[in-house]
GROMACS .gro file of C-alpha atoms in nm:
model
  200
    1UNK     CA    1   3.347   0.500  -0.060
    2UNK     CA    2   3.064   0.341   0.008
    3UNK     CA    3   2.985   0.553   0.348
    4UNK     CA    4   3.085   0.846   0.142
    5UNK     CA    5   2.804   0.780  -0.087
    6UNK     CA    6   2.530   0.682   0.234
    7UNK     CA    7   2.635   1.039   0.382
    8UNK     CA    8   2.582   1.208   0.039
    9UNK     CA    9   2.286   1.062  -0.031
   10UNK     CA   10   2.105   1.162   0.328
   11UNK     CA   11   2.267   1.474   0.288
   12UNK     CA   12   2.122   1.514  -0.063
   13UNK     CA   13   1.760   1.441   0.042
   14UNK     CA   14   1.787   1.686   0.364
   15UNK     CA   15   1.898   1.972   0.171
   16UNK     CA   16   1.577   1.876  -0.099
   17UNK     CA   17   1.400   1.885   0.220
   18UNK     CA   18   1.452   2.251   0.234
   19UNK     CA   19   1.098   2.392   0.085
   20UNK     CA   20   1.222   2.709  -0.069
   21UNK     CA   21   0.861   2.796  -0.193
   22UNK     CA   22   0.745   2.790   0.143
   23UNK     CA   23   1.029   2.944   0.308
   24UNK     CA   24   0.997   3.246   0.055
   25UNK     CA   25   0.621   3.283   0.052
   26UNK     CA   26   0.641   3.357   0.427
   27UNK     CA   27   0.953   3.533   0.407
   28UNK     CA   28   0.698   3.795   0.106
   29UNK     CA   29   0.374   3.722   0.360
   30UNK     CA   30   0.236   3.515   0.075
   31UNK     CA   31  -0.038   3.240   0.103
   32UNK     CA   32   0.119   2.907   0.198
   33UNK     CA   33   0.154   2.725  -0.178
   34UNK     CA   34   0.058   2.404  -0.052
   35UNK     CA   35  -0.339   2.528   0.048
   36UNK     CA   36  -0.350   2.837  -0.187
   37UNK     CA   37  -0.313   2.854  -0.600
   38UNK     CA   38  -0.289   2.434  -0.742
   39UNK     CA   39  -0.177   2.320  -0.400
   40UNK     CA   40   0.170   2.334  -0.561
   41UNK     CA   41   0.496   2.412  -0.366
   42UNK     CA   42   0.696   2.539  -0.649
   43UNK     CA   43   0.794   2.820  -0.867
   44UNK     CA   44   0.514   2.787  -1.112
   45UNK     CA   45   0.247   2.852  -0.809
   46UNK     CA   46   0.460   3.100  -0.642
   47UNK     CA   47   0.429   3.303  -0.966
   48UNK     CA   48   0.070   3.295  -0.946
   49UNK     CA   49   0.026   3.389  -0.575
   50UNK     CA   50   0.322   3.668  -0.546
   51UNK     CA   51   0.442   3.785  -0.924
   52UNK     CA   52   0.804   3.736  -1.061
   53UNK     CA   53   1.038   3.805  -0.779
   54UNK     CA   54   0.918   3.502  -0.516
   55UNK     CA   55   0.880   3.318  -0.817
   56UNK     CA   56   1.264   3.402  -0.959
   57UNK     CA   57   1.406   3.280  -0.604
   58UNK     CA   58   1.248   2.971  -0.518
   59UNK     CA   59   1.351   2.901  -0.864
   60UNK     CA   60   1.672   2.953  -0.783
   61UNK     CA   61   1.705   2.828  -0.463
   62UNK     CA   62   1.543   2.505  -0.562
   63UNK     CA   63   1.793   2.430  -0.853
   64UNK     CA   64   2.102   2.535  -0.573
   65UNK     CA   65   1.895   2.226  -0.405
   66UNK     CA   66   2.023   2.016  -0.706
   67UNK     CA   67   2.335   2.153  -0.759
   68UNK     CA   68   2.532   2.191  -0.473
   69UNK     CA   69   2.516   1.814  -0.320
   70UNK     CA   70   2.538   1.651  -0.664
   71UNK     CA   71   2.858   1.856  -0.765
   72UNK     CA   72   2.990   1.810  -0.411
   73UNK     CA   73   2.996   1.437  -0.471
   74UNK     CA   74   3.157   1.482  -0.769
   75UNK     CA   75   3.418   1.676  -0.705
   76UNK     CA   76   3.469   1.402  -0.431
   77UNK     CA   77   3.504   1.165  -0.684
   78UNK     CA   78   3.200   0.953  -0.684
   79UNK     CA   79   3.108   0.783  -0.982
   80UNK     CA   80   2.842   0.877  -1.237
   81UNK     CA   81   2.579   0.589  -1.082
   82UNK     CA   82   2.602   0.708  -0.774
   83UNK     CA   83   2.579   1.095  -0.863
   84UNK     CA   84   2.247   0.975  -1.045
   85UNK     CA   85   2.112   0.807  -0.667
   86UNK     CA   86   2.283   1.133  -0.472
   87UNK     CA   87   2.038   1.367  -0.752
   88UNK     CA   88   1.716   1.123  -0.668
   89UNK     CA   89   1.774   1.150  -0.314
   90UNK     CA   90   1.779   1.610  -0.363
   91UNK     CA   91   1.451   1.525  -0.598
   92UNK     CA   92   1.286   1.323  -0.324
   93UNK     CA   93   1.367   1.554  -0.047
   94UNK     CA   94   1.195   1.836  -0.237
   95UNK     CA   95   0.863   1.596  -0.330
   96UNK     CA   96   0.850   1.463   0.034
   97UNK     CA   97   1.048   1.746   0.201
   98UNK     CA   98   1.102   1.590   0.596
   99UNK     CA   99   1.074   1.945   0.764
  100UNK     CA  100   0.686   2.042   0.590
  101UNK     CA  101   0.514   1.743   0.627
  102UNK     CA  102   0.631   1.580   0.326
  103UNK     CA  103   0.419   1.810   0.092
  104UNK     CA  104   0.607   1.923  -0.188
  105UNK     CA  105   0.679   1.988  -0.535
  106UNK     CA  106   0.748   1.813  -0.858
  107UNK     CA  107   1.075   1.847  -0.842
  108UNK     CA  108   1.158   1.965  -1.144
  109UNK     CA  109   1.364   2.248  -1.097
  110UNK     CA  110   1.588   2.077  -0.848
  111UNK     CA  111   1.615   1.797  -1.092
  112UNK     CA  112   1.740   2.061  -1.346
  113UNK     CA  113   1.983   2.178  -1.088
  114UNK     CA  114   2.082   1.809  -1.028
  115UNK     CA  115   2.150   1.779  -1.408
  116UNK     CA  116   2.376   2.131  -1.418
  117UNK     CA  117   2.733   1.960  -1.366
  118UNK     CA  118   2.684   1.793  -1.675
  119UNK     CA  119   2.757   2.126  -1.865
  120UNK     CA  120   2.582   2.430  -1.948
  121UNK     CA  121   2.494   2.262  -2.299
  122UNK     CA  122   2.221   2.025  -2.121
  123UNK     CA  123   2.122   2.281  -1.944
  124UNK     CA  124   2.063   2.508  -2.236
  125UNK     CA  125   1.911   2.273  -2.410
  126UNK     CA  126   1.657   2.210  -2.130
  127UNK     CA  127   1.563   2.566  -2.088
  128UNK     CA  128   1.554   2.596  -2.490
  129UNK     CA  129   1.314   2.293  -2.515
  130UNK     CA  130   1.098   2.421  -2.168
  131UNK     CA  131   1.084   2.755  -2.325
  132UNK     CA  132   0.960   2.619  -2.677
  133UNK     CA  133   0.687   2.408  -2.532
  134UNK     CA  134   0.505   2.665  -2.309
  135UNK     CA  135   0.537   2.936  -2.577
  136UNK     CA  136   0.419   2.727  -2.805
  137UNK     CA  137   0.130   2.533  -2.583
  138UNK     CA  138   0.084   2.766  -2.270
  139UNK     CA  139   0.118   2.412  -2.016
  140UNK     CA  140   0.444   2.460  -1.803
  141UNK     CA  141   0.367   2.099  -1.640
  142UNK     CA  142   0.378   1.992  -2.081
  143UNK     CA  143   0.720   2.189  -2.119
  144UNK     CA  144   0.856   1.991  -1.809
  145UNK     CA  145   0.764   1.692  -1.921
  146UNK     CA  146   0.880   1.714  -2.294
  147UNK     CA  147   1.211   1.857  -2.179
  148UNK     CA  148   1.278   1.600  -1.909
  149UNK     CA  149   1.163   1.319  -2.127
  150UNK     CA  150   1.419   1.444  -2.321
  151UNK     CA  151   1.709   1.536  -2.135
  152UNK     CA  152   1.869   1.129  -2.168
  153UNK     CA  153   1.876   1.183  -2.551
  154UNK     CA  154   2.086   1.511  -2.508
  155UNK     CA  155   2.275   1.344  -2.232
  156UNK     CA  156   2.369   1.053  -2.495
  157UNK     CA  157   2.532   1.286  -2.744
  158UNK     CA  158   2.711   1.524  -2.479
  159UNK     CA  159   2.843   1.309  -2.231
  160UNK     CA  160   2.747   0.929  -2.253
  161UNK     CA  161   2.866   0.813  -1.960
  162UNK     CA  162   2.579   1.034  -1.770
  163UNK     CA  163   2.260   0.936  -2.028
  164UNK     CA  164   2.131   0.617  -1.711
  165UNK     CA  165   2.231   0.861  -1.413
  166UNK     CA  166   1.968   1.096  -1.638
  167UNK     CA  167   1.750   0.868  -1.709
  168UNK     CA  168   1.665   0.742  -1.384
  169UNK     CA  169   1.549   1.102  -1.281
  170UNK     CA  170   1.405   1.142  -1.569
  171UNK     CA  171   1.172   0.888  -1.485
  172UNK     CA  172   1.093   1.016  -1.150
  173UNK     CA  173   0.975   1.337  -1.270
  174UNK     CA  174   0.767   1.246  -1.534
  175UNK     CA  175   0.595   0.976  -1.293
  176UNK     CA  176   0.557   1.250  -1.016
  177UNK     CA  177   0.357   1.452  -1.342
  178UNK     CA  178   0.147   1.121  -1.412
  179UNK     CA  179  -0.167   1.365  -1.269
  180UNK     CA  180  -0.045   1.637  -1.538
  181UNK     CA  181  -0.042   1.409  -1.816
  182UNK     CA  182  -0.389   1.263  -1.716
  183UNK     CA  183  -0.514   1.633  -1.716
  184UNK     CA  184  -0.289   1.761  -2.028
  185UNK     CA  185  -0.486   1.435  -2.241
  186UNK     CA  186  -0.811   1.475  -2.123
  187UNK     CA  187  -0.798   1.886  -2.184
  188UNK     CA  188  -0.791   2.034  -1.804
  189UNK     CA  189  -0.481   2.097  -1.797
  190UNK     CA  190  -0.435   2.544  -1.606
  191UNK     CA  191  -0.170   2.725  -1.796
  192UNK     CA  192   0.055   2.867  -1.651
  193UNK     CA  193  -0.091   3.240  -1.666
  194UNK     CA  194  -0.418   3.154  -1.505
  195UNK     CA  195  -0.476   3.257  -1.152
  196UNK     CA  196  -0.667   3.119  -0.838
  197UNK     CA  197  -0.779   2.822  -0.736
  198UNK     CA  198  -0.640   2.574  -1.018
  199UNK     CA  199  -0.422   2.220  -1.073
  200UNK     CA  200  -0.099   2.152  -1.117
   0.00000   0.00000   0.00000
């Protein structure tokens, strides 16, 4: 089991590795993400540079990034510790991604993706509390962090056994937004409508 979870893991941070913003922004003949818009590889920036569509599939393609490894190793019956380590490893390979340099994204998306086997209540709830925040405040990097902060508490009261597994991404993300939070309480903080040359 043990190997089983070594393979998993590498196999978990090489498929994170995969930069899906970048791959798409050349695949549309978009600036690269990481020297145009906030510097950011991910969905957010893509939006900004190329409109809805890019955006919509690096979205997608970075929460498959999540997904697919984590419910691979649980449907080969590794347990819920372990699926949390397998999820950090897909997280990591999209914020240092091995093939581009290790330049990448917050991870957010794939950390969402990571989080999907739980049960489409979390994830509801995610996108519901995401949703809420930048409606409400405009910040996507605020809606991330509220909702991820979050996400152990709803873990807790839909399936327990999951909430540390959770937790320890959850902490991940919000310290890869510690520049975000820095900007969000000193007031710089781009929404996520503004254009051009901006943080993130």
């Amino acid at each position: 089991m043990i190997a089983l979870i070594i393979l998993m893991t590498a196999t978990a941070y090489l498929f994170g590795s995969l930069s899906s913003a970048v791959v798409i922004c050349q695949l549309y003949r978009l600036p690269d993400p990481r020297n145009a818009g906030s510097g950011n590889p991910g969905a957010t920036n893509v939006f900004r540079l190329g409109g809805k569509i890019p955006a919509i599939l690096v979205l997608i393609m970075d929460i498959l990034k999540g997904t697919i490894p984590v419910y691979g190793s649980y449907f080969l019956g590794i347990e819920p510790l372990y699926l949390g380590i397998i999820a950090i490893a897909a997280c990591l390979g999209h914020i240092f991604p091995l093939y581009f340099g290790f330049k990448g994204g917050k991870g957010v998306a794939t950390a969402f993706g990571a989080m999907l086997p739980i049960g489409l209540d979390l994830a509801g709830l995610l996108i519901f509390t995401w949703i809420a925040v930048v409606f409400v405040t405009g910040f996507s990097s605020l809606g991330a962090i509220v909702a991820v902060a979050l996400a152990p508490l709803f873990t807790f009261f839909i399936k327990p056994l999951y909430t540390l597994p959770v937790a320890m991404l959850s902490i991940l993300i919000i310290a890869r937004h510690k520049d975000n939070i820095i900007r969000l309480l000193s007031r710089n903080e781009s929404k996520v409508w503004h254009k051009g040359r901006i943080k993130e």
